[in-house]
PDB file of C-alpha atoms and ligand atoms in Angstrom:
ATOM      1  CA  MET A 250       0.300  -1.653   9.631  1.00 83.00           C
ATOM      2  CA  HIS A 251       0.667   1.568  11.616  1.00 88.00           C
ATOM      3  CA  ASP A 252       4.375   0.977  12.222  1.00 92.00           C
ATOM      4  CA  TYR A 253       4.958  -0.363   8.738  1.00 95.00           C
ATOM      5  CA  GLN A 254       8.409   0.371   7.391  1.00 96.00           C
ATOM      6  CA  ALA A 255       8.186   0.511   3.639  1.00 96.00           C
ATOM      7  CA  PRO A 256      11.139  -0.678   1.589  1.00 97.00           C
ATOM      8  CA  ALA A 257      12.595   2.166  -0.479  1.00 96.00           C
ATOM      9  CA  ASP A 258      11.565   0.501  -3.751  1.00 98.00           C
ATOM     10  CA  LEU A 259       8.058  -0.530  -2.607  1.00 98.00           C
ATOM     11  CA  LEU A 260       6.327   1.262  -5.481  1.00 98.00           C
ATOM     12  CA  LYS A 261       9.080   1.138  -8.091  1.00 98.00           C
ATOM     13  CA  ASP A 262       7.617   1.272 -11.615  1.00 97.00           C
ATOM     14  CA  ARG A 263       4.064   1.556 -10.250  1.00 98.00           C
ATOM     15  CA  ILE A 264       1.598   4.133 -11.572  1.00 98.00           C
ATOM     16  CA  VAL A 265      -0.436   5.618  -8.736  1.00 98.00           C
ATOM     17  CA  MET A 266      -3.165   8.249  -8.931  1.00 98.00           C
ATOM     18  CA  VAL A 267      -3.918  10.542  -5.987  1.00 99.00           C
ATOM     19  CA  THR A 268      -6.904  12.905  -5.953  1.00 98.00           C
ATOM     20  CA  GLY A 269      -6.698  16.111  -3.965  1.00 98.00           C
ATOM     21  CA  ALA A 270      -2.927  15.819  -4.317  1.00 98.00           C
ATOM     22  CA  GLY A 271      -2.254  19.530  -3.891  1.00 98.00           C
ATOM     23  CA  SER A 272      -2.639  19.816  -0.139  1.00 98.00           C
ATOM     24  CA  GLY A 273      -3.137  18.062   3.172  1.00 98.00           C
ATOM     25  CA  ILE A 274      -3.166  14.270   3.257  1.00 98.00           C
ATOM     26  CA  GLY A 275      -3.205  13.948  -0.546  1.00 98.00           C
ATOM     27  CA  ARG A 276      -0.017  15.988  -0.876  1.00 98.00           C
ATOM     28  CA  ALA A 277       1.755  13.925   1.781  1.00 98.00           C
ATOM     29  CA  ALA A 278       0.596  10.674   0.166  1.00 98.00           C
ATOM     30  CA  ALA A 279       1.668  11.752  -3.328  1.00 99.00           C
ATOM     31  CA  LYS A 280       5.124  12.625  -2.029  1.00 98.00           C
ATOM     32  CA  ALA A 281       5.412   9.418   0.015  1.00 98.00           C
ATOM     33  CA  PHE A 282       4.385   7.251  -2.950  1.00 98.00           C
ATOM     34  CA  ALA A 283       6.863   9.057  -5.216  1.00 98.00           C
ATOM     35  CA  ALA A 284       9.613   8.717  -2.607  1.00 98.00           C
ATOM     36  CA  HIS A 285       9.055   4.954  -2.764  1.00 98.00           C
ATOM     37  CA  GLY A 286       9.389   4.807  -6.509  1.00 98.00           C
ATOM     38  CA  ALA A 287       5.907   5.459  -7.904  1.00 98.00           C
ATOM     39  CA  THR A 288       5.093   7.626 -10.864  1.00 98.00           C
ATOM     40  CA  VAL A 289       2.291   9.634  -9.320  1.00 98.00           C
ATOM     41  CA  VAL A 290      -0.629  11.119 -11.227  1.00 98.00           C
ATOM     42  CA  LEU A 291      -1.478  14.272  -9.297  1.00 98.00           C
ATOM     43  CA  VAL A 292      -5.181  15.092  -9.628  1.00 98.00           C
ATOM     44  CA  GLY A 293      -6.654  18.253  -8.118  1.00 98.00           C
ATOM     45  CA  ARG A 294      -8.444  21.485  -8.772  1.00 97.00           C
ATOM     46  CA  THR A 295      -5.795  24.133  -7.932  1.00 98.00           C
ATOM     47  CA  VAL A 296      -3.053  23.903 -10.532  1.00 98.00           C
ATOM     48  CA  SER A 297      -0.554  26.024  -8.586  1.00 98.00           C
ATOM     49  CA  LYS A 298      -0.739  23.592  -5.644  1.00 98.00           C
ATOM     50  CA  LEU A 299      -0.253  20.594  -7.930  1.00 98.00           C
ATOM     51  CA  GLU A 300       2.736  22.350  -9.525  1.00 98.00           C
ATOM     52  CA  THR A 301       4.312  22.877  -6.116  1.00 98.00           C
ATOM     53  CA  VAL A 302       3.969  19.165  -5.316  1.00 98.00           C
ATOM     54  CA  TYR A 303       5.340  18.337  -8.770  1.00 98.00           C
ATOM     55  CA  ASP A 304       8.372  20.560  -8.130  1.00 98.00           C
ATOM     56  CA  GLU A 305       8.961  19.040  -4.688  1.00 98.00           C
ATOM     57  CA  ILE A 306       8.891  15.510  -6.103  1.00 98.00           C
ATOM     58  CA  GLU A 307      11.169  16.437  -8.983  1.00 98.00           C
ATOM     59  CA  ALA A 308      13.624  18.303  -6.736  1.00 98.00           C
ATOM     60  CA  ALA A 309      13.850  15.223  -4.504  1.00 98.00           C
ATOM     61  CA  GLY A 310      14.908  13.176  -7.534  1.00 98.00           C
ATOM     62  CA  HIS A 311      11.864  10.902  -7.492  1.00 98.00           C
ATOM     63  CA  PRO A 312      10.076   9.708 -10.649  1.00 98.00           C
ATOM     64  CA  LYS A 313       8.585  12.564 -12.643  1.00 98.00           C
ATOM     65  CA  PRO A 314       4.886  12.854 -11.774  1.00 98.00           C
ATOM     66  CA  ALA A 315       2.012  13.873 -14.045  1.00 98.00           C
ATOM     67  CA  ILE A 316      -0.395  16.715 -13.342  1.00 98.00           C
ATOM     68  CA  VAL A 317      -4.112  16.382 -14.083  1.00 98.00           C
ATOM     69  CA  PRO A 318      -6.074  19.553 -13.288  1.00 98.00           C
ATOM     70  CA  MET A 319      -9.642  18.468 -12.615  1.00 98.00           C
ATOM     71  CA  ASN A 320     -12.410  20.128 -10.635  1.00 98.00           C
ATOM     72  CA  PHE A 321     -14.763  17.358  -9.537  1.00 98.00           C
ATOM     73  CA  GLU A 322     -17.589  19.865  -9.122  1.00 98.00           C
ATOM     74  CA  GLY A 323     -17.913  20.430 -12.848  1.00 94.00           C
ATOM     75  CA  ALA A 324     -16.127  17.493 -14.474  1.00 97.00           C
ATOM     76  CA  ALA A 325     -18.283  15.587 -16.969  1.00 97.00           C
ATOM     77  CA  VAL A 326     -18.365  11.835 -17.592  1.00 98.00           C
ATOM     78  CA  LYS A 327     -16.352  12.353 -20.783  1.00 98.00           C
ATOM     79  CA  ASP A 328     -13.581  14.123 -18.817  1.00 98.00           C
ATOM     80  CA  TYR A 329     -13.069  10.970 -16.754  1.00 98.00           C
ATOM     81  CA  GLU A 330     -13.145   8.822 -19.862  1.00 98.00           C
ATOM     82  CA  GLU A 331     -10.623  11.079 -21.619  1.00 98.00           C
ATOM     83  CA  LEU A 332      -8.372  10.872 -18.577  1.00 98.00           C
ATOM     84  CA  ALA A 333      -8.522   7.075 -18.748  1.00 98.00           C
ATOM     85  CA  MET A 334      -7.575   7.188 -22.438  1.00 98.00           C
ATOM     86  CA  THR A 335      -4.646   9.517 -21.743  1.00 98.00           C
ATOM     87  CA  LEU A 336      -3.376   7.228 -18.979  1.00 98.00           C
ATOM     88  CA  GLU A 337      -3.806   4.204 -21.197  1.00 98.00           C
ATOM     89  CA  ASP A 338      -1.742   5.891 -23.934  1.00 98.00           C
ATOM     90  CA  ASN A 339       0.981   7.031 -21.552  1.00 97.00           C
ATOM     91  CA  PHE A 340       1.215   4.220 -19.011  1.00 98.00           C
ATOM     92  CA  GLY A 341      -0.976   1.339 -20.212  1.00 97.00           C
ATOM     93  CA  GLN A 342      -2.236   0.558 -16.724  1.00 97.00           C
ATOM     94  CA  LEU A 343      -2.956   1.920 -13.248  1.00 98.00           C
ATOM     95  CA  ASP A 344      -1.525   0.220 -10.150  1.00 98.00           C
ATOM     96  CA  GLY A 345      -2.999   2.395  -7.429  1.00 98.00           C
ATOM     97  CA  LEU A 346      -5.785   4.883  -6.843  1.00 98.00           C
ATOM     98  CA  LEU A 347      -6.150   6.955  -3.694  1.00 99.00           C
ATOM     99  CA  HIS A 348      -9.531   8.666  -3.571  1.00 98.00           C
ATOM    100  CA  ASN A 349      -8.706  11.498  -1.211  1.00 98.00           C
ATOM    101  CA  ALA A 350     -10.255  14.771  -2.466  1.00 98.00           C
ATOM    102  CA  ALA A 351     -13.248  15.962  -0.474  1.00 98.00           C
ATOM    103  CA  ILE A 352     -14.978  19.041   0.849  1.00 98.00           C
ATOM    104  CA  LEU A 353     -16.496  19.640   4.252  1.00 98.00           C
ATOM    105  CA  GLY A 354     -19.648  21.566   3.338  1.00 98.00           C
ATOM    106  CA  ASP A 355     -21.658  23.093   6.158  1.00 97.00           C
ATOM    107  CA  ARG A 356     -21.678  22.053   9.789  1.00 96.00           C
ATOM    108  CA  SER A 357     -25.400  22.480  10.420  1.00 97.00           C
ATOM    109  CA  PRO A 358     -28.534  20.531  11.369  1.00 98.00           C
ATOM    110  CA  VAL A 359     -30.247  18.627   8.566  1.00 98.00           C
ATOM    111  CA  GLU A 360     -33.333  20.809   9.052  1.00 98.00           C
ATOM    112  CA  LEU A 361     -31.357  23.894   8.057  1.00 98.00           C
ATOM    113  CA  TYR A 362     -28.905  22.314   5.625  1.00 98.00           C
ATOM    114  CA  ASP A 363     -28.577  24.265   2.388  1.00 98.00           C
ATOM    115  CA  PRO A 364     -29.717  21.911  -0.445  1.00 98.00           C
ATOM    116  CA  GLU A 365     -27.251  23.342  -2.950  1.00 98.00           C
ATOM    117  CA  THR A 366     -24.352  22.694  -0.594  1.00 98.00           C
ATOM    118  CA  TRP A 367     -25.731  19.199   0.034  1.00 98.00           C
ATOM    119  CA  ASN A 368     -25.648  18.419  -3.685  1.00 98.00           C
ATOM    120  CA  LYS A 369     -22.150  19.841  -4.084  1.00 98.00           C
ATOM    121  CA  VAL A 370     -20.730  17.832  -1.174  1.00 98.00           C
ATOM    122  CA  MET A 371     -22.395  14.618  -2.332  1.00 98.00           C
ATOM    123  CA  HIS A 372     -21.098  15.200  -5.835  1.00 98.00           C
ATOM    124  CA  VAL A 373     -17.459  15.953  -4.961  1.00 98.00           C
ATOM    125  CA  ASN A 374     -17.160  13.421  -2.139  1.00 98.00           C
ATOM    126  CA  ALA A 375     -19.211  10.484  -3.418  1.00 98.00           C
ATOM    127  CA  THR A 376     -20.267  10.806  -7.069  1.00 98.00           C
ATOM    128  CA  ALA A 377     -16.826  11.898  -8.313  1.00 98.00           C
ATOM    129  CA  PRO A 378     -15.102   8.831  -6.781  1.00 98.00           C
ATOM    130  CA  PHE A 379     -17.778   6.710  -8.484  1.00 98.00           C
ATOM    131  CA  LEU A 380     -17.143   8.353 -11.865  1.00 98.00           C
ATOM    132  CA  LEU A 381     -13.381   8.144 -11.472  1.00 98.00           C
ATOM    133  CA  SER A 382     -13.472   4.503 -10.325  1.00 98.00           C
ATOM    134  CA  ARG A 383     -15.802   3.592 -13.184  1.00 98.00           C
ATOM    135  CA  ALA A 384     -13.413   5.099 -15.728  1.00 98.00           C
ATOM    136  CA  MET A 385     -10.280   3.617 -14.135  1.00 98.00           C
ATOM    137  CA  ILE A 386     -11.443   0.019 -13.582  1.00 97.00           C
ATOM    138  CA  PRO A 387     -10.251  -1.231 -16.991  1.00 97.00           C
ATOM    139  CA  LEU A 388      -6.785   0.234 -16.297  1.00 97.00           C
ATOM    140  CA  LEU A 389      -6.690  -1.173 -12.753  1.00 97.00           C
ATOM    141  CA  ARG A 390      -7.557  -4.582 -14.158  1.00 96.00           C
ATOM    142  CA  LYS A 391      -4.451  -4.385 -16.348  1.00 96.00           C
ATOM    143  CA  SER A 392      -2.209  -4.200 -13.283  1.00 97.00           C
ATOM    144  CA  ASP A 393      -0.896  -7.432 -11.778  1.00 96.00           C
ATOM    145  CA  ALA A 394      -1.815  -6.124  -8.310  1.00 96.00           C
ATOM    146  CA  ALA A 395      -3.739  -2.858  -8.010  1.00 98.00           C
ATOM    147  CA  SER A 396      -4.809  -1.134  -4.805  1.00 98.00           C
ATOM    148  CA  VAL A 397      -7.733   1.259  -4.460  1.00 98.00           C
ATOM    149  CA  ILE A 398      -8.067   3.262  -1.249  1.00 98.00           C
ATOM    150  CA  PHE A 399     -11.215   5.220  -0.433  1.00 98.00           C
ATOM    151  CA  THR A 400     -10.834   7.946   2.182  1.00 98.00           C
ATOM    152  CA  SER A 401     -13.508   7.697   4.806  1.00 98.00           C
ATOM    153  CA  SER A 402     -14.107   9.454   8.113  1.00 98.00           C
ATOM    154  CA  GLY A 403     -15.276   8.610  11.606  1.00 98.00           C
ATOM    155  CA  VAL A 404     -18.628  10.216  10.756  1.00 98.00           C
ATOM    156  CA  GLY A 405     -18.868   7.989   7.679  1.00 98.00           C
ATOM    157  CA  ARG A 406     -19.072   4.970   9.978  1.00 98.00           C
ATOM    158  CA  LYS A 407     -21.088   6.449  12.849  1.00 98.00           C
ATOM    159  CA  ALA A 408     -22.887   9.693  12.007  1.00 98.00           C
ATOM    160  CA  LYS A 409     -22.725  12.592  14.415  1.00 98.00           C
ATOM    161  CA  ALA A 410     -25.084  15.558  14.664  1.00 98.00           C
ATOM    162  CA  TYR A 411     -24.419  18.536  12.380  1.00 98.00           C
ATOM    163  CA  TRP A 412     -22.010  16.763  10.024  1.00 98.00           C
ATOM    164  CA  GLY A 413     -24.695  16.852   7.296  1.00 98.00           C
ATOM    165  CA  ALA A 414     -23.798  15.893   3.745  1.00 98.00           C
ATOM    166  CA  TYR A 415     -20.163  15.238   4.664  1.00 98.00           C
ATOM    167  CA  ALA A 416     -21.176  12.344   6.915  1.00 98.00           C
ATOM    168  CA  VAL A 417     -23.683  10.970   4.407  1.00 98.00           C
ATOM    169  CA  SER A 418     -21.165  11.264   1.558  1.00 98.00           C
ATOM    170  CA  LYS A 419     -18.626   9.260   3.565  1.00 98.00           C
ATOM    171  CA  PHE A 420     -21.243   6.537   4.224  1.00 98.00           C
ATOM    172  CA  ALA A 421     -21.642   6.456   0.432  1.00 98.00           C
ATOM    173  CA  VAL A 422     -17.878   6.143   0.029  1.00 98.00           C
ATOM    174  CA  GLU A 423     -17.881   3.177   2.415  1.00 98.00           C
ATOM    175  CA  GLY A 424     -20.666   1.611   0.344  1.00 98.00           C
ATOM    176  CA  LEU A 425     -18.821   2.161  -2.906  1.00 98.00           C
ATOM    177  CA  SER A 426     -15.665   0.678  -1.408  1.00 98.00           C
ATOM    178  CA  GLN A 427     -17.578  -2.436  -0.304  1.00 98.00           C
ATOM    179  CA  LEU A 428     -19.287  -2.813  -3.678  1.00 98.00           C
ATOM    180  CA  LEU A 429     -16.035  -2.605  -5.574  1.00 98.00           C
ATOM    181  CA  SER A 430     -14.155  -4.857  -3.161  1.00 98.00           C
ATOM    182  CA  GLU A 431     -16.656  -7.583  -4.047  1.00 97.00           C
ATOM    183  CA  GLU A 432     -17.101  -6.809  -7.727  1.00 96.00           C
ATOM    184  CA  LEU A 433     -13.369  -6.669  -8.471  1.00 96.00           C
ATOM    185  CA  ASP A 434     -12.550  -9.739  -6.400  1.00 91.00           C
ATOM    186  CA  ASP A 435     -12.619 -12.053  -9.402  1.00 86.00           C
ATOM    187  CA  GLU A 436     -10.555 -15.170  -9.999  1.00 85.00           C
ATOM    188  CA  ARG A 437      -7.425 -13.078 -10.662  1.00 83.00           C
ATOM    189  CA  HIS A 438      -7.706 -11.206  -7.314  1.00 80.00           C
ATOM    190  CA  ASN A 439      -5.594  -8.477  -8.834  1.00 94.00           C
ATOM    191  CA  VAL A 440      -7.526  -5.429  -7.566  1.00 97.00           C
ATOM    192  CA  ARG A 441      -8.011  -4.892  -3.849  1.00 98.00           C
ATOM    193  CA  VAL A 442     -10.245  -2.153  -2.464  1.00 98.00           C
ATOM    194  CA  ASN A 443     -10.324  -0.810   1.084  1.00 98.00           C
ATOM    195  CA  SER A 444     -11.507   2.240   2.974  1.00 98.00           C
ATOM    196  CA  LEU A 445      -9.269   4.193   5.289  1.00 98.00           C
ATOM    197  CA  ASN A 446     -10.265   6.710   7.934  1.00 98.00           C
ATOM    198  CA  PRO A 447      -7.332   9.091   8.506  1.00 98.00           C
ATOM    199  CA  GLY A 448      -8.644  10.239  11.902  1.00 98.00           C
ATOM    200  CA  ALA A 449      -8.015  13.760  13.217  1.00 98.00           C
ATOM    201  CA  THR A 450      -5.163  15.126  11.106  1.00 98.00           C
ATOM    202  CA  ARG A 451      -3.544  18.570  10.952  1.00 98.00           C
ATOM    203  CA  THR A 452      -4.912  19.923   7.657  1.00 98.00           C
ATOM    204  CA  ASN A 453      -6.942  22.878   6.403  1.00 97.00           C
ATOM    205  CA  MET A 454     -10.107  20.788   6.443  1.00 98.00           C
ATOM    206  CA  ARG A 455      -9.619  19.828  10.085  1.00 98.00           C
ATOM    207  CA  ALA A 456      -8.995  23.489  10.998  1.00 97.00           C
ATOM    208  CA  ARG A 457     -12.245  24.481   9.279  1.00 96.00           C
ATOM    209  CA  ALA A 458     -14.186  21.740  11.075  1.00 97.00           C
ATOM    210  CA  TYR A 459     -12.660  22.513  14.492  1.00 96.00           C
ATOM    211  CA  PRO A 460     -11.616  26.194  14.466  1.00 95.00           C
ATOM    212  CA  ALA A 461     -11.078  26.332  18.250  1.00 96.00           C
ATOM    213  CA  GLU A 462      -8.779  23.307  18.373  1.00 97.00           C
ATOM    214  CA  ASN A 463      -5.010  23.554  18.751  1.00 97.00           C
ATOM    215  CA  PRO A 464      -3.802  22.031  15.456  1.00 96.00           C
ATOM    216  CA  GLN A 465      -0.604  20.799  17.098  1.00 97.00           C
ATOM    217  CA  GLN A 466      -2.563  18.196  19.050  1.00 96.00           C
ATOM    218  CA  ASN A 467      -3.185  16.243  15.844  1.00 97.00           C
ATOM    219  CA  PRO A 468      -0.629  14.325  13.803  1.00 98.00           C
ATOM    220  CA  ALA A 469       0.649  15.826  10.568  1.00 98.00           C
ATOM    221  CA  PRO A 470      -0.380  14.068   7.334  1.00 98.00           C
ATOM    222  CA  GLU A 471       3.201  12.780   6.982  1.00 98.00           C
ATOM    223  CA  ASP A 472       2.809  10.846  10.263  1.00 97.00           C
ATOM    224  CA  LEU A 473       0.056   8.695   8.708  1.00 98.00           C
ATOM    225  CA  MET A 474       2.044   7.570   5.714  1.00 98.00           C
ATOM    226  CA  PRO A 475       3.122   4.111   6.961  1.00 98.00           C
ATOM    227  CA  ILE A 476      -0.415   2.727   6.557  1.00 98.00           C
ATOM    228  CA  TYR A 477      -0.952   4.524   3.231  1.00 98.00           C
ATOM    229  CA  LEU A 478       2.250   2.928   1.931  1.00 98.00           C
ATOM    230  CA  TYR A 479       1.300  -0.448   3.375  1.00 98.00           C
ATOM    231  CA  LEU A 480      -2.074  -0.390   1.624  1.00 98.00           C
ATOM    232  CA  MET A 481      -0.651   0.879  -1.656  1.00 98.00           C
ATOM    233  CA  GLY A 482       2.199  -1.624  -1.848  1.00 98.00           C
ATOM    234  CA  LYS A 483       2.459  -5.362  -2.305  1.00 97.00           C
ATOM    235  CA  ASP A 484       2.716  -6.141   1.418  1.00 97.00           C
ATOM    236  CA  SER A 485      -1.066  -5.644   1.625  1.00 97.00           C
ATOM    237  CA  LEU A 486      -1.835  -8.206  -1.075  1.00 96.00           C
ATOM    238  CA  GLY A 487      -4.933 -10.094   0.032  1.00 95.00           C
ATOM    239  CA  VAL A 488      -6.244  -7.223   2.192  1.00 97.00           C
ATOM    240  CA  ASN A 489      -9.598  -6.493   0.576  1.00 97.00           C
ATOM    241  CA  GLY A 490     -12.943  -5.049   1.632  1.00 98.00           C
ATOM    242  CA  GLN A 491     -11.627  -3.744   4.957  1.00 98.00           C
ATOM    243  CA  GLN A 492     -12.608  -0.600   6.862  1.00 98.00           C
ATOM    244  CA  LEU A 493      -9.305   0.575   8.295  1.00 98.00           C
ATOM    245  CA  ASP A 494      -8.146   3.383  10.565  1.00 98.00           C
ATOM    246  CA  ALA A 495      -4.927   5.278   9.952  1.00 98.00           C
ATOM    247  CA  GLN A 496      -4.576   6.025  13.656  1.00 96.00           C
ATOM    248  CA  PRO A 497      -4.721   3.186  16.154  1.00 87.00           C
ATOM    249  CA  LYS A 498      -7.805   3.513  18.387  1.00 78.00           C
TER     250      LYS A 498
HETATM  251  N1  NAP B 109      -8.021  16.056   8.208  1.00 57.31           N
HETATM  252  C1  NAP B 109      -8.783  15.255   8.918  1.00 57.31           C
HETATM  253  O1  NAP B 109      -8.815  15.354  10.170  1.00 57.31           O
HETATM  254  C2  NAP B 109      -9.631  14.215   8.240  1.00 57.31           C
HETATM  255  C3  NAP B 109     -10.348  13.319   9.045  1.00 57.31           C
HETATM  256  C4  NAP B 109     -11.134  12.338   8.420  1.00 57.31           C
HETATM  257  C5  NAP B 109     -11.180  12.270   7.038  1.00 57.31           C
HETATM  258  N2  NAP B 109     -10.455  13.168   6.286  1.00 57.31           N
HETATM  259  C6  NAP B 109     -10.505  13.012   4.831  1.00 57.31           C
HETATM  260  O2  NAP B 109      -9.186  13.035   4.324  1.00 57.31           O
HETATM  261  C7  NAP B 109      -9.204  13.509   2.960  1.00 57.31           C
HETATM  262  C8  NAP B 109      -8.177  14.613   2.782  1.00 57.31           C
HETATM  263  O3  NAP B 109      -8.593  15.729   3.540  1.00 57.31           O
HETATM  264  P1  NAP B 109      -7.569  16.819   4.143  1.00 57.31           P
HETATM  265  O4  NAP B 109      -7.818  16.856   5.573  1.00 57.31           O
HETATM  266  O5  NAP B 109      -6.218  16.600   3.606  1.00 57.31           O
HETATM  267  O6  NAP B 109      -8.232  18.145   3.553  1.00 57.31           O
HETATM  268  P2  NAP B 109      -7.705  19.307   2.588  1.00 57.31           P
HETATM  269  O7  NAP B 109      -6.345  19.732   2.988  1.00 57.31           O
HETATM  270  O8  NAP B 109      -8.814  20.283   2.537  1.00 57.31           O
HETATM  271  O9  NAP B 109      -7.555  18.551   1.187  1.00 57.31           O
HETATM  272  C9  NAP B 109      -8.653  18.245   0.380  1.00 57.31           C
HETATM  273  C10 NAP B 109      -8.166  18.117  -1.037  1.00 57.31           C
HETATM  274  O10 NAP B 109      -9.287  17.882  -1.888  1.00 57.31           O
HETATM  275  C11 NAP B 109      -9.190  18.742  -3.000  1.00 57.31           C
HETATM  276  N3  NAP B 109     -10.504  19.065  -3.536  1.00 57.31           N
HETATM  277  C12 NAP B 109     -11.537  19.641  -2.876  1.00 57.31           C
HETATM  278  N4  NAP B 109     -12.548  19.867  -3.718  1.00 57.31           N
HETATM  279  C13 NAP B 109     -12.164  19.424  -4.934  1.00 57.31           C
HETATM  280  C14 NAP B 109     -12.759  19.426  -6.213  1.00 57.31           C
HETATM  281  N5  NAP B 109     -13.977  19.947  -6.422  1.00 57.31           N
HETATM  282  N6  NAP B 109     -12.086  18.893  -7.251  1.00 57.31           N
HETATM  283  C15 NAP B 109     -10.840  18.405  -7.074  1.00 57.31           C
HETATM  284  N7  NAP B 109     -10.200  18.394  -5.890  1.00 57.31           N
HETATM  285  C16 NAP B 109     -10.862  18.915  -4.833  1.00 57.31           C
HETATM  286  C17 NAP B 109      -8.531  19.980  -2.455  1.00 57.31           C
HETATM  287  O11 NAP B 109      -7.998  20.766  -3.490  1.00 57.31           O
HETATM  288  P3  NAP B 109      -7.562  22.313  -3.229  1.00 57.31           P
HETATM  289  O12 NAP B 109      -6.367  22.228  -2.329  1.00 57.31           O
HETATM  290  O13 NAP B 109      -7.232  22.784  -4.572  1.00 57.31           O
HETATM  291  O14 NAP B 109      -8.723  22.961  -2.583  1.00 57.31           O
HETATM  292  C18 NAP B 109      -7.487  19.378  -1.531  1.00 57.31           C
HETATM  293  O15 NAP B 109      -6.316  19.059  -2.250  1.00 57.31           O
HETATM  294  C19 NAP B 109     -10.648  13.923   2.701  1.00 57.31           C
HETATM  295  O16 NAP B 109     -11.318  12.877   2.029  1.00 57.31           O
HETATM  296  C20 NAP B 109     -11.226  14.109   4.084  1.00 57.31           C
HETATM  297  O17 NAP B 109     -12.618  13.938   4.094  1.00 57.31           O
HETATM  298  C21 NAP B 109      -9.692  14.125   6.860  1.00 57.31           C
END
């Protein structure tokens, strides 16, 4: 899995959505999926960042992506439903969904945690993936073999002091992943759902969480792509309901 070597056409003709596609791990994943043939739906809140990723994919000669500006903080249920209708009209189905967007919130004890920040983190990190999954399930069911990846965290499997709403939101993500892995495991077995913990990775979020750390000690998002490609492509058929780690322990 970690040393997986993806065939160049692994995701040819597949439609794959990535949230938080404008930076960090989401950007690397969007580019890796496109480089292996996918038409990527780039979802994120900062349009200029999505446009940069779009340009990079286009300049590399990979399938033309689509940009969906969406701020999960304020998006309403109907925005998700409209997105599903647009995708249905344009593509007819969805073959992959990487739930990757998240925010860190505060690093502080529960006793002092700001309730407004708590709600925001829970909404962006846990409720938005619920709303997006809910809207996309009919399109995922239309694929012959769809893969849904939820992005977890070490503190979403074993909480650590001062990680506050971020940790609790990632526990919720693990729960949602487990629920869906069972609910979508019908007789067709055409939608598989797993959670993936990237582990310490050189991104803006990591730098905010560990300001004193030397970023060079952590792998770049691009280094994690073998397992993202493995899970998104057909070589992971039958892998369902797993809690995986992008970096070997
Ligand atoms: N880096 C690590 O060490 C590490 C470890 C464990 C888990 N993770 C997880 O890995 C995932 C990717 O994180 P990262 O490290 O790549 O962090 P990042 O560089 O901060 O990327 C987070 C992405 O989420 C997007 N996003 C944030 N709030 C949003 C909102 N309200 N609506 C739409 N998009 C929003 C951001 O958009 P903007 O760029 O426009 O702000 C950004 O593209 C997250 O789920 C994170 O929890 C990371």
